[in-house]
Amino acid sequence: MKRLLLISAIFLASLSALAQETLTLRPDNLDQVMGALTLREKASLVVGAGYGSMLAGLSGLDVPVPGAAGMTRPVSRLGIPAIVLSDGPAGVRIDPKRKGRKESFYCTGFPIGSLLSSTWNTQLVEKVGRAIGNEALEYGVDVILAPGMNIQRNPLCGRNFEYFSEDPLLSGKMAAAYVRGVQSQGVGACVKHFAANNQETNRFRNDSQVPEEVLRTIYLKNFELAVRESEPWTVMASYNRLNGVYTQEDPWLLTEVLRDEWGFRGLVMTDWTGKRNTAAQIEAGCDLMEPGTRAQIRELERKAKKGELSEEALDRCVRRVLELVVKTPSFKGHQPSLAPDLEAHAAVAREAAEEGIVLLKNLAGALPLSGGETLALFGVGSYQLLAGGTGSGHVHRPYVVSLDEGLAREGLQLFEPLAEKYRAHIRRNPPGKSFLTDMLGSPGSPEMPLSTATVEAAGRGADLAVVTLSRQAGEGGDRHLEGDFLLSNQEKKMLVEVCETFHALGKKVIVVLNVGGVVETASWKHLPDAIVLAWQPGQEGGSALARILSGRVCPSGRLPVTFPADYFDLPSATHFPYDYTGRASMTAGSRKDDDVRNVGYTVYEEGLDVGYRYFIQEGAPAVSYPFGFGLSYTTFEVSGPVYADGILTATVTNTGSVAGKEVVMVLDPLLRAFGKTRLLQPGESETLVLQEAR
Ligand code: BGC
């Protein structure tokens, strides 16, 4: 009898060992897998795999997707694969080179966030999201770290280009559309940076001090909309502190508001920070530490053993990691083709650019061009278009169509002697190049000094002038007033001289703004005949712009942000590090700055007076271009707006002579709803039904 018991005990033990050995993660056995994980394995699942994938191009490390921002760690014995996370937002950011392959694997460079929101077309933004999601899928990426959706609180924020708007409704709707598009491809999106991450100066430590009502009305509202309307797989907790607490360690933000109130069911990951209190992050509901270090794993193990980290909290995070993993292409065994349809996606990038470019001024029908003109293109940006911003939002795209190329493709003539001068200048002064600029993008070449003789020769030889003014900004630093928000002296001189020379000859001047964020326009906008805001329009930007200038496409973009007449008209002007001259904030951020206003901490003293919310008030200064502004080559009539039960019905008729699209927005006095027509031929109508957001 005894012997029999012993044999069955051995038999059962070996059976359970076998079961353990063969236990493999499935979407329906998370509990079992959780039960089989050791403490070390649990700790390793909530801590990313480090900088290996991001720096693979430099180190030669063999990783699934070189250049991807991060990965999770696998637990192979339980069939838990590593998954791959990659930036966003203007396309998939991975290295074009892969070990052992000769070809380059580029990703489409889409227009920046500010341009996408200028389309006011959620269907189009969803289409962009689908294309990005598809590239992610076909290149082996599981989660795209996008969209960026912080509110554009102040025009000088260096990362505004990645974000959508000063208005939470527009921002939230655009983000939701982007997320839906990406996730329709079976890969995850990540809305970032949660929350109140509105400056780059001292970005790792700055404390945003925001009253709760303001937070909820503006800085959280857009995230709430995106979470409720698109169920992003993941959310990225920002670098900064919010009212004294790191967002990554804030149970109120990450659990009470995000999960309990809004019903978020996905995973929260950190922004790319190594050093925080990891146990506090886990307790707060931050599930995944990226990029992750071994020290964090050891810290979690130690604290769990000492009872300083509750097992329950760790288990919650581990479960969310597993819930994410089982949704991913990597888990499902998808074999990336490495061959997404880049041609089709380039067409989507161009379509988006064409709809998001905003016509700000068009005196006496200066635009569209009549077709037979010879154009003198001034400004380095005319020959070297800035397609996007710098930092993690930079995309390794196959090419950028510049404005001169785009115009040539449209069959327009350039005044070649001037073009040759600029091209030679660019050859002599190429954009900076280093391993960092290779990874993160670089500013363009410096502006070319112009002699009066050069301008006069162009005036004689060309029929019309285009002056491109360019701005580059990006992650890790905020913008400045001099020569950035404001035109530099050299740019002013160029603009004045070109306008005087061409106007004296009865010839027109068009300004193209190739910028990532708002610039001052009030002091010079009277000079040119037309102003086109191209934003940073992605790799197809030059084609899109040329097609707008030529009239092949009728502009239909509208501003998602106010252009103030003067920086200091903004209620947030002095509650922002506009005069910061310290170290670039990629590296800055020590405790010694904690007491420095706008650096260590930033008080959102303007409260709810963000963007047009302030300028629509009585007594507020006039703006240069208001929120929602944009001109067209045709005219529209909006008839019978009927409003009932939160639904607005309006019929839009194209009353002009060319086909175009029109945006309808309900500003009451704040933005309540918006929609865009399809392309309407002259005389054609469409009835839009707009649902008011709650
Ligand atoms: C940025 C994030 C980005 C991450 C990974 C961080 O520095 O703030 O937006 O997703 O890096 O590249």
XYZ file of C-alpha atoms and ligand atoms in Angstrom:
706
model
C 0.000 0.000 0.000
C 2.777 2.371 1.073
C 4.623 1.588 -2.132
C 1.559 2.285 -4.211
C 1.121 5.714 -2.571
C 4.743 6.534 -3.209
C 4.442 5.548 -6.858
C 1.310 7.650 -7.366
C 2.921 10.616 -5.582
C 5.915 10.376 -7.895
C 3.581 9.988 -10.854
C 1.543 13.079 -9.866
C 4.664 15.142 -9.204
C 6.085 14.293 -12.594
C 2.734 15.028 -14.214
C 2.635 18.490 -12.633
C 6.268 19.106 -13.581
C 5.362 18.145 -17.106
C 2.354 20.477 -16.977
C 4.640 23.256 -15.712
C 7.130 22.565 -18.438
C 4.538 22.613 -21.152
C 2.526 25.518 -19.770
C 2.469 28.127 -22.510
C 0.786 31.506 -22.481
C -2.620 31.650 -24.136
C -5.207 34.436 -23.984
C -7.354 32.218 -21.750
C -4.789 30.932 -19.248
C -3.338 34.100 -17.753
C -4.190 32.980 -14.195
C -2.337 29.735 -14.635
C 0.674 31.462 -16.158
C 0.665 34.061 -13.396
C 0.698 31.221 -10.875
C 3.732 29.666 -12.541
C 5.859 32.830 -12.647
C 8.659 33.286 -10.137
C 9.098 36.620 -8.391
C 12.151 37.373 -10.546
C 10.165 36.632 -13.708
C 7.322 38.844 -12.580
C 9.727 41.672 -11.849
C 11.359 41.198 -15.231
C 8.044 41.352 -17.063
C 7.267 44.834 -15.769
C 10.747 46.140 -16.620
C 11.630 46.715 -20.286
C 14.656 45.203 -21.982
C 16.799 48.352 -21.984
C 18.229 50.497 -24.739
C 19.401 47.512 -26.783
C 16.938 47.839 -29.631
C 17.157 51.631 -29.835
C 20.942 51.595 -30.067
C 21.270 48.452 -32.184
C 22.443 50.512 -35.137
C 25.471 51.622 -33.116
C 26.183 48.478 -31.143
C 25.443 45.965 -33.868
C 23.299 44.021 -31.379
C 21.039 41.502 -33.042
C 17.501 42.578 -32.153
C 14.197 41.936 -33.910
C 13.688 45.571 -34.928
C 16.769 47.825 -34.851
C 15.974 51.387 -33.872
C 12.769 50.496 -32.016
C 12.572 52.563 -28.826
C 12.166 49.587 -26.536
C 11.072 46.044 -25.881
C 9.650 43.962 -23.106
C 11.460 40.935 -21.683
C 10.420 37.430 -22.647
C 9.854 34.452 -20.342
C 10.563 31.765 -22.856
C 9.819 28.748 -20.661
C 6.191 29.953 -20.472
C 5.903 31.005 -24.093
C 5.876 34.723 -23.252
C 7.576 36.538 -26.144
C 9.258 39.929 -26.031
C 7.227 42.609 -27.765
C 8.552 45.618 -29.667
C 7.669 49.264 -29.001
C 8.532 51.981 -31.469
C 7.996 55.751 -31.888
C 5.799 57.689 -33.563
C 3.979 59.856 -34.140
C 4.720 61.012 -37.733
C 5.415 57.455 -38.872
C 7.224 54.392 -37.551
C 10.658 55.291 -36.203
C 13.021 52.374 -36.766
C 16.478 52.120 -38.330
C 16.321 51.622 -42.064
C 19.202 49.149 -41.861
C 18.954 45.562 -40.631
C 21.762 43.149 -39.857
C 22.530 40.835 -42.747
C 20.294 42.694 -45.203
C 21.520 44.946 -47.976
C 18.253 46.760 -48.626
C 16.986 49.743 -46.637
C 13.665 49.503 -44.846
C 12.340 53.020 -44.738
C 9.082 54.143 -43.174
C 6.729 56.726 -44.582
C 7.220 60.232 -43.152
C 3.716 61.533 -42.513
C 2.870 65.150 -41.687
C 3.243 66.287 -38.071
C 0.392 66.307 -35.536
C -0.386 70.021 -35.925
C -0.924 69.514 -39.638
C -3.080 66.425 -39.125
C -5.386 68.345 -36.807
C -5.485 71.228 -39.312
C -7.329 68.850 -41.642
C -10.254 68.708 -39.180
C -10.894 65.401 -40.911
C -11.040 62.483 -38.501
C -11.566 59.942 -41.292
C -8.394 61.067 -42.971
C -6.441 60.946 -39.714
C -7.779 57.426 -39.163
C -6.491 56.537 -42.621
C -3.056 57.884 -41.679
C -3.247 55.781 -38.504
C -4.091 52.693 -40.577
C -1.086 53.229 -42.818
C 1.228 53.722 -39.821
C -0.246 50.673 -38.093
C 0.292 48.622 -41.213
C 3.940 49.671 -41.483
C 4.393 48.763 -37.821
C 2.874 45.344 -38.456
C 4.937 44.653 -41.543
C 8.179 45.762 -39.901
C 7.663 43.712 -36.726
C 6.524 46.418 -34.308
C 3.795 45.593 -31.759
C 3.038 48.998 -30.254
C 3.482 52.452 -31.771
C 4.388 55.093 -29.174
C 1.907 57.575 -30.582
C -0.092 59.718 -30.886
C 1.459 62.571 -28.920
C -1.460 64.569 -27.650
C -0.463 67.138 -25.075
C -2.293 70.415 -25.269
C -0.420 73.169 -27.091
C -0.440 75.388 -24.034
C 2.228 77.814 -25.204
C 3.647 78.223 -28.733
C 7.232 77.809 -27.537
C 6.930 74.200 -26.378
C 9.569 72.394 -28.433
C 7.345 69.375 -29.048
C 4.152 71.145 -30.067
C 4.693 69.844 -33.583
C 3.938 66.333 -32.342
C 0.727 67.463 -30.688
C -2.641 68.350 -32.124
C -4.169 71.500 -30.729
C -4.783 74.026 -27.989
C -8.322 72.660 -27.755
C -9.065 69.428 -25.884
C -11.995 68.375 -28.073
C -10.075 68.681 -31.342
C -7.030 67.054 -29.765
C -9.022 64.180 -28.257
C -10.960 63.475 -31.464
C -7.816 63.520 -33.580
C -6.009 61.211 -31.168
C -8.973 58.825 -31.086
C -9.052 58.697 -34.888
C -5.302 58.033 -35.045
C -5.569 55.269 -32.427
C -8.511 53.602 -34.176
C -6.536 53.584 -37.400
C -3.382 52.097 -35.882
C -5.229 49.489 -33.857
C -7.359 48.380 -36.808
C -4.144 46.730 -38.010
C -3.786 44.565 -34.933
C -0.979 46.614 -33.395
C -1.266 48.844 -30.351
C -1.177 52.624 -29.999
C 0.115 54.553 -26.998
C -1.370 57.937 -26.155
C 1.298 60.165 -24.643
C 2.506 62.014 -22.563
C 0.065 61.655 -19.683
C -0.214 64.394 -18.439
C 0.421 68.144 -18.312
C 3.759 67.680 -20.084
C 3.719 71.048 -21.809
C 7.359 72.114 -21.841
C 10.694 70.531 -22.615
C 12.822 72.679 -20.313
C 13.861 70.522 -17.326
C 11.521 67.912 -18.638
C 12.618 65.118 -16.314
C 11.789 67.040 -13.136
C 9.627 70.046 -13.888
C 6.538 70.198 -11.687
C 3.430 71.348 -13.560
C 1.259 73.046 -10.983
C -2.266 72.920 -12.334
C -5.522 73.357 -10.407
C -7.744 70.282 -10.685
C -10.563 72.064 -12.514
C -8.117 73.296 -15.161
C -6.581 69.855 -15.456
C -9.897 68.173 -15.945
C -11.269 70.774 -18.352
C -8.208 71.058 -20.556
C -5.161 68.879 -19.935
C -6.957 65.630 -19.098
C -10.074 66.145 -21.188
C -8.385 65.231 -24.469
C -6.925 62.053 -22.988
C -10.312 61.163 -21.547
C -11.914 61.515 -24.977
C -9.253 59.404 -26.630
C -9.492 56.689 -23.980
C -13.264 56.538 -24.092
C -13.572 56.710 -27.870
C -10.715 54.522 -29.057
C -9.560 52.259 -26.205
C -5.843 52.612 -26.804
C -3.913 49.506 -25.800
C -1.452 51.646 -23.857
C -0.902 55.061 -22.258
C 2.511 56.621 -21.608
C 2.968 58.382 -18.262
C 5.013 61.534 -18.804
C 8.416 62.536 -17.415
C 7.240 65.530 -15.386
C 5.729 65.929 -11.968
C 2.153 67.064 -11.636
C 1.245 69.019 -8.538
C 4.296 67.663 -6.753
C 4.053 63.995 -7.741
C 5.747 62.277 -10.672
C 2.904 61.295 -12.983
C 4.507 57.849 -13.156
C 4.073 57.455 -9.403
C 0.656 59.054 -9.118
C -2.144 56.668 -8.073
C -4.715 59.432 -8.435
C -3.823 60.024 -12.073
C -3.019 56.489 -13.193
C -5.605 54.561 -11.247
C -8.407 56.727 -9.897
C -8.848 59.002 -12.905
C -7.585 56.876 -15.789
C -8.947 53.478 -14.820
C -11.675 53.959 -12.225
C -13.288 57.042 -13.750
C -12.593 56.638 -17.454
C -12.624 52.869 -17.590
C -9.181 52.456 -19.193
C -8.416 48.738 -19.427
C -4.998 48.784 -21.087
C -1.421 49.140 -19.909
C 0.414 52.205 -18.630
C 4.105 52.487 -19.410
C 6.639 55.086 -18.329
C 8.190 57.600 -20.649
C 11.816 56.618 -21.205
C 13.090 57.212 -17.681
C 15.526 55.023 -15.811
C 15.465 56.494 -12.360
C 12.292 56.698 -10.327
C 10.942 54.842 -7.344
C 9.988 51.697 -9.227
C 7.931 50.219 -6.406
C 5.947 53.443 -6.111
C 5.313 53.342 -9.854
C 3.979 49.787 -9.606
C 1.776 50.671 -6.636
C 0.421 53.684 -8.536
C -0.642 51.542 -11.491
C 2.256 52.179 -13.857
C 2.647 48.717 -15.352
C 5.766 48.790 -17.466
C 9.096 50.547 -16.874
C 10.735 51.602 -20.109
C 13.328 51.308 -21.367
C 14.104 49.344 -18.189
C 17.246 48.369 -16.274
C 18.358 45.283 -14.366
C 18.657 47.475 -11.256
C 14.908 48.038 -11.423
C 14.269 44.300 -11.475
C 16.515 43.846 -8.451
C 14.804 46.765 -6.699
C 11.375 45.210 -7.197
C 12.501 41.781 -6.032
C 14.129 43.229 -2.943
C 11.176 45.382 -2.044
C 8.668 42.597 -2.642
C 10.642 40.293 -0.364
C 10.833 42.932 2.349
C 7.114 43.642 2.054
C 7.755 47.153 0.776
C 5.959 46.344 -2.447
C 2.654 44.550 -2.319
C 2.494 41.360 -4.329
C -1.012 42.310 -5.314
C 0.160 45.513 -6.995
C 2.963 43.695 -8.796
C 0.553 40.997 -9.951
C -1.846 43.609 -11.298
C 0.907 45.077 -13.463
C 2.203 41.680 -14.582
C -1.292 40.694 -15.628
C -1.636 43.861 -17.701
C 1.669 43.146 -19.413
C 0.432 39.656 -20.258
C -2.918 41.022 -21.437
C -1.026 43.318 -23.782
C 1.350 40.604 -24.969
C -1.423 38.209 -26.013
C -2.912 40.869 -28.293
C 0.294 41.524 -30.221
C 1.466 40.309 -33.620
C 4.646 38.948 -31.993
C 2.576 36.708 -29.725
C 0.364 35.621 -32.582
C 3.409 34.577 -34.573
C 2.962 37.152 -37.322
C 5.896 37.090 -39.718
C 6.692 40.678 -40.753
C 6.924 40.924 -44.531
C 9.348 43.873 -44.389
C 7.470 45.068 -47.457
C 4.593 47.389 -46.600
C 3.071 49.230 -49.539
C 5.172 52.381 -49.246
C 3.817 53.799 -52.472
C 0.233 53.620 -51.264
C 1.249 55.121 -47.920
C 3.105 57.975 -49.625
C -0.173 58.788 -51.357
C -1.890 58.894 -47.940
C 0.870 61.172 -46.624
C 0.346 63.525 -49.550
C -3.424 63.504 -49.178
C -3.098 64.405 -45.491
C -0.612 67.177 -46.267
C -2.901 68.615 -48.923
C -5.797 68.789 -46.475
C -3.849 70.187 -43.552
C -2.025 73.037 -45.283
C -3.704 76.300 -44.285
C -4.107 79.316 -46.568
C -3.757 82.300 -44.226
C -3.796 85.188 -46.675
C -4.706 85.535 -50.334
C -4.873 89.129 -51.484
C -6.611 89.752 -54.798
C -6.485 86.105 -55.763
C -2.690 85.935 -55.717
C -3.181 82.179 -55.505
C -3.628 79.850 -57.222
C -0.892 80.474 -59.757
C -2.029 80.829 -63.309
C 0.479 78.259 -64.518
C 2.704 80.105 -66.947
C 4.766 81.987 -64.371
C 8.459 81.639 -63.657
C 8.937 81.488 -59.894
C 11.846 82.862 -57.875
C 12.154 80.734 -54.760
C 13.773 82.449 -51.786
C 14.718 80.916 -48.453
C 16.715 77.767 -47.848
C 13.454 76.010 -46.951
C 12.282 76.328 -50.549
C 14.960 73.820 -51.534
C 15.256 71.858 -48.313
C 11.809 71.306 -46.887
C 11.649 70.389 -43.215
C 9.317 67.406 -43.276
C 9.073 66.929 -39.514
C 10.584 67.818 -36.146
C 13.564 66.343 -34.320
C 13.874 63.832 -31.474
C 11.908 60.659 -31.038
C 9.327 62.061 -33.461
C 11.854 61.940 -36.310
C 11.131 59.297 -38.945
C 13.680 57.617 -41.245
C 11.779 58.231 -44.455
C 12.977 57.300 -47.927
C 12.959 60.861 -49.283
C 11.489 64.316 -48.807
C 9.980 66.073 -51.806
C 11.143 69.672 -51.503
C 9.126 72.614 -52.750
C 11.316 73.198 -55.815
C 10.948 69.530 -56.782
C 7.216 69.638 -56.170
C 6.806 72.727 -58.337
C 8.872 71.215 -61.114
C 6.667 68.098 -61.004
C 3.662 70.365 -61.418
C 5.281 71.709 -64.546
C 6.073 75.122 -63.067
C 9.166 77.031 -64.137
C 11.769 78.124 -61.587
C 14.103 81.068 -61.939
C 17.187 78.873 -62.190
C 20.019 81.343 -61.446
C 18.558 81.890 -57.973
C 17.842 78.188 -57.466
C 21.463 77.400 -58.376
C 22.747 79.867 -55.767
C 20.641 78.249 -53.057
C 21.609 74.721 -54.063
C 25.289 75.642 -53.964
C 24.788 77.256 -50.543
C 23.145 74.069 -49.245
C 25.990 71.951 -50.639
C 28.462 74.181 -48.782
C 26.371 74.226 -45.598
C 24.698 70.845 -45.290
C 22.536 70.115 -42.265
C 24.573 68.937 -39.253
C 25.401 65.239 -39.308
C 26.388 63.004 -36.413
C 25.153 59.689 -35.037
C 22.671 61.669 -32.946
C 21.315 63.657 -35.862
C 21.142 60.439 -37.858
C 18.969 58.995 -35.118
C 16.965 62.021 -34.171
C 16.958 64.337 -37.178
C 18.717 67.646 -37.553
C 17.940 71.302 -38.166
C 18.243 72.432 -41.759
C 21.035 74.459 -43.327
C 21.449 78.077 -42.223
C 19.680 80.805 -44.179
C 21.614 82.178 -47.161
C 22.636 85.839 -47.095
C 21.104 87.657 -50.072
C 22.594 90.588 -51.901
C 20.389 93.321 -53.339
C 21.739 92.444 -56.781
C 20.528 88.849 -56.390
C 17.034 89.962 -55.402
C 16.911 92.491 -58.252
C 18.040 89.936 -60.810
C 15.322 87.571 -59.617
C 12.796 90.405 -59.780
C 13.691 90.984 -63.413
C 13.886 87.332 -64.387
C 10.865 85.880 -62.590
C 7.145 86.616 -62.562
C 6.532 85.920 -58.923
C 8.444 85.244 -55.688
C 7.950 82.544 -53.080
C 9.701 83.101 -49.752
C 9.897 80.063 -47.488
C 10.475 80.645 -43.788
C 11.480 77.502 -41.884
C 11.653 76.537 -38.242
C 12.965 73.391 -36.661
C 12.233 72.298 -33.096
C 12.112 69.057 -31.226
C 12.361 66.936 -28.169
C 14.599 68.095 -25.369
C 14.391 71.861 -25.767
C 11.850 74.632 -25.987
C 11.774 77.326 -28.613
C 12.885 80.910 -28.157
C 11.484 84.256 -29.114
C 14.400 85.732 -31.062
C 14.839 84.294 -34.509
C 12.400 81.517 -33.748
C 8.938 82.699 -32.705
C 9.960 86.033 -34.239
C 11.586 86.360 -37.637
C 15.349 86.825 -37.532
C 16.749 90.114 -38.830
C 18.058 88.286 -41.850
C 14.618 86.875 -42.619
C 12.958 90.265 -42.151
C 15.468 91.857 -44.474
C 14.894 89.136 -47.078
C 11.129 89.495 -46.863
C 11.141 93.287 -47.037
C 13.606 93.401 -49.912
C 11.848 90.732 -51.942
C 8.440 92.371 -51.394
C 9.720 95.848 -52.274
C 11.546 94.670 -55.367
C 8.771 92.456 -56.719
C 5.934 94.827 -55.843
C 7.743 97.721 -57.534
C 7.678 95.588 -60.668
C 3.984 94.735 -60.201
C 4.850 91.144 -59.235
C 3.455 89.151 -56.350
C 5.089 87.532 -53.336
C 3.936 84.412 -51.535
C 5.213 83.359 -48.137
C 5.342 79.684 -47.205
C 5.640 78.900 -43.497
C 7.447 75.590 -43.073
C 7.167 75.434 -39.283
C 6.387 72.980 -36.527
C 4.648 75.501 -34.329
C 3.148 78.952 -34.158
C 5.267 81.930 -35.233
C 4.688 85.654 -35.044
C 2.947 86.962 -38.159
C 1.272 90.230 -37.140
C 4.277 92.489 -37.764
C 4.951 91.314 -41.345
C 1.795 89.729 -42.722
C 0.873 92.934 -44.587
C 3.982 92.545 -46.767
C 3.314 89.511 -48.995
C 0.250 88.922 -51.138
C -0.387 85.423 -49.879
C 0.675 83.320 -46.899
C 0.526 79.532 -46.900
C 1.051 77.637 -43.664
C 2.600 74.352 -44.752
C 3.538 73.206 -41.234
C 6.048 70.333 -41.489
C 4.162 68.355 -44.074
C 6.000 65.018 -44.212
C 7.918 63.386 -47.061
C 5.370 64.365 -49.723
C 5.221 67.959 -48.472
C 6.719 69.592 -51.573
C 4.220 67.849 -53.845
C 1.279 68.751 -51.641
C 2.366 72.365 -51.401
C 2.966 72.671 -55.127
C -0.458 71.214 -55.865
C -2.025 73.801 -53.579
C -0.038 76.664 -55.118
C -0.908 75.510 -58.622
C -4.599 75.226 -57.752
C -4.799 71.505 -58.481
C -5.873 71.198 -54.848
C -8.119 73.714 -53.124
C -6.876 74.472 -49.599
C -9.175 73.280 -46.823
C -6.992 73.330 -43.694
C -8.065 75.353 -40.656
C -5.949 76.440 -37.704
C -6.027 74.111 -34.690
C -4.293 76.790 -32.638
C -4.406 80.576 -32.250
C -1.735 82.760 -33.842
C -1.470 85.615 -31.309
C -0.451 89.080 -32.451
C 2.214 89.238 -29.762
C 3.749 86.517 -27.630
C 3.081 88.524 -24.495
C -0.643 88.662 -25.281
C -0.771 85.031 -24.188
C -1.859 84.570 -20.590
C 0.728 81.774 -20.269
C 3.559 83.939 -21.709
C 5.473 84.541 -18.499
C 4.418 81.231 -16.945
C 6.615 79.415 -19.404
C 10.448 79.298 -19.690
C 10.408 81.694 -22.663
C 13.657 83.306 -21.508
C 15.447 80.134 -20.386
C 19.083 80.130 -21.389
C 20.271 77.151 -19.370
C 21.428 73.764 -20.532
C 19.497 71.848 -23.128
C 16.953 69.891 -21.186
C 17.835 66.540 -22.764
C 20.337 66.326 -19.948
C 19.339 69.082 -17.505
C 17.054 68.506 -14.590
C 18.853 68.438 -11.314
C 17.289 69.154 -7.955
C 19.148 72.443 -7.759
C 16.591 73.908 -10.154
C 13.621 72.851 -8.069
C 13.001 76.349 -6.742
C 13.478 78.093 -10.071
C 10.167 79.285 -11.458
C 9.266 77.893 -14.896
C 12.215 75.505 -14.666
C 11.846 73.517 -11.454
C 8.149 74.198 -11.359
C 5.656 75.903 -13.638
C 2.472 77.437 -12.330
C -0.366 77.305 -14.844
C -1.544 80.717 -13.704
C -3.513 81.345 -16.855
C -5.957 78.718 -15.614
C -8.584 78.041 -18.261
C -7.374 80.922 -20.439
C -5.603 78.664 -22.907
C -5.628 79.614 -26.602
C -8.874 80.938 -28.031
C -10.641 80.415 -24.674
C -8.899 83.629 -23.648
C -8.983 85.584 -26.893
C -12.760 85.272 -27.352
C -13.311 87.150 -24.105
C -14.305 90.786 -24.127
C -11.320 93.077 -23.769
C -8.791 90.449 -24.852
C -6.264 91.630 -27.458
C -6.930 90.980 -31.141
C -5.120 87.969 -32.572
C -3.229 87.679 -35.823
C -5.131 84.549 -36.952
C -7.831 82.971 -34.815
C -8.381 79.322 -33.977
C -10.333 77.692 -36.818
C -9.170 80.184 -39.455
C -8.324 79.185 -43.030
C -9.116 80.419 -46.554
C -10.173 78.571 -49.678
C -10.131 79.086 -53.450
C -13.887 78.628 -53.501
C -16.812 79.861 -51.412
C -19.389 77.972 -49.381
C -22.761 78.688 -47.957
C -23.908 76.904 -44.838
C -27.657 76.780 -44.606
C -30.233 75.830 -42.007
C -28.037 74.867 -39.106
C -30.576 73.048 -36.926
C -29.634 72.132 -33.426
C -31.553 69.559 -31.405
C -30.584 67.154 -28.637
C -26.869 67.728 -29.067
C -26.984 67.150 -32.818
C -26.341 69.880 -35.367
C -27.458 69.417 -38.938
C -26.126 71.810 -41.562
C -26.130 71.804 -45.342
C -22.982 73.072 -47.010
C -23.107 74.212 -50.646
C -20.100 75.035 -52.766
C -21.079 78.420 -54.211
C -17.746 79.103 -55.883
C -16.160 78.001 -59.105
C -13.733 75.256 -58.088
C -14.152 71.985 -56.211
C -13.299 72.148 -52.524
C -13.951 70.884 -49.011
C -15.370 72.903 -46.135
C -15.011 72.537 -42.383
C -18.013 73.230 -40.175
C -17.401 73.858 -36.499
C -19.764 74.636 -33.674
C -18.112 77.302 -31.527
C -20.540 78.016 -28.745
C -18.400 79.831 -27.665
C -16.092 76.828 -27.232
C -15.650 74.077 -29.775
C -18.516 71.617 -29.306
C -18.536 69.701 -32.593
C -16.938 69.767 -36.037
C -17.046 68.009 -39.352
C -15.718 68.269 -42.870
C -17.468 67.798 -46.180
C -16.278 65.523 -48.947
C -14.919 67.227 -52.057
C -17.842 69.315 -53.303
C -18.007 70.323 -56.958
C -19.275 73.856 -57.701
C -22.999 73.890 -56.929
C -22.870 70.620 -55.019
C -24.177 70.291 -51.433
C -23.682 67.952 -48.510
C -25.599 67.742 -45.271
C -23.358 67.235 -42.267
C -24.712 65.774 -39.046
C -22.488 66.766 -36.160
C -22.727 65.160 -32.764
C -21.894 67.399 -29.831
C -19.200 65.943 -27.597
C -20.097 65.434 -23.968
C 10.021 60.606 -25.465
C 8.851 59.727 -25.866
C 9.338 58.571 -26.701
C 10.405 57.832 -25.936
C 10.955 56.652 -26.695
C 11.143 59.809 -24.846
O 12.266 60.585 -24.626
O 9.593 61.589 -24.564
O 7.909 60.487 -26.575
O 8.267 57.745 -27.030
O 11.473 58.713 -25.659
O 11.735 57.054 -27.754
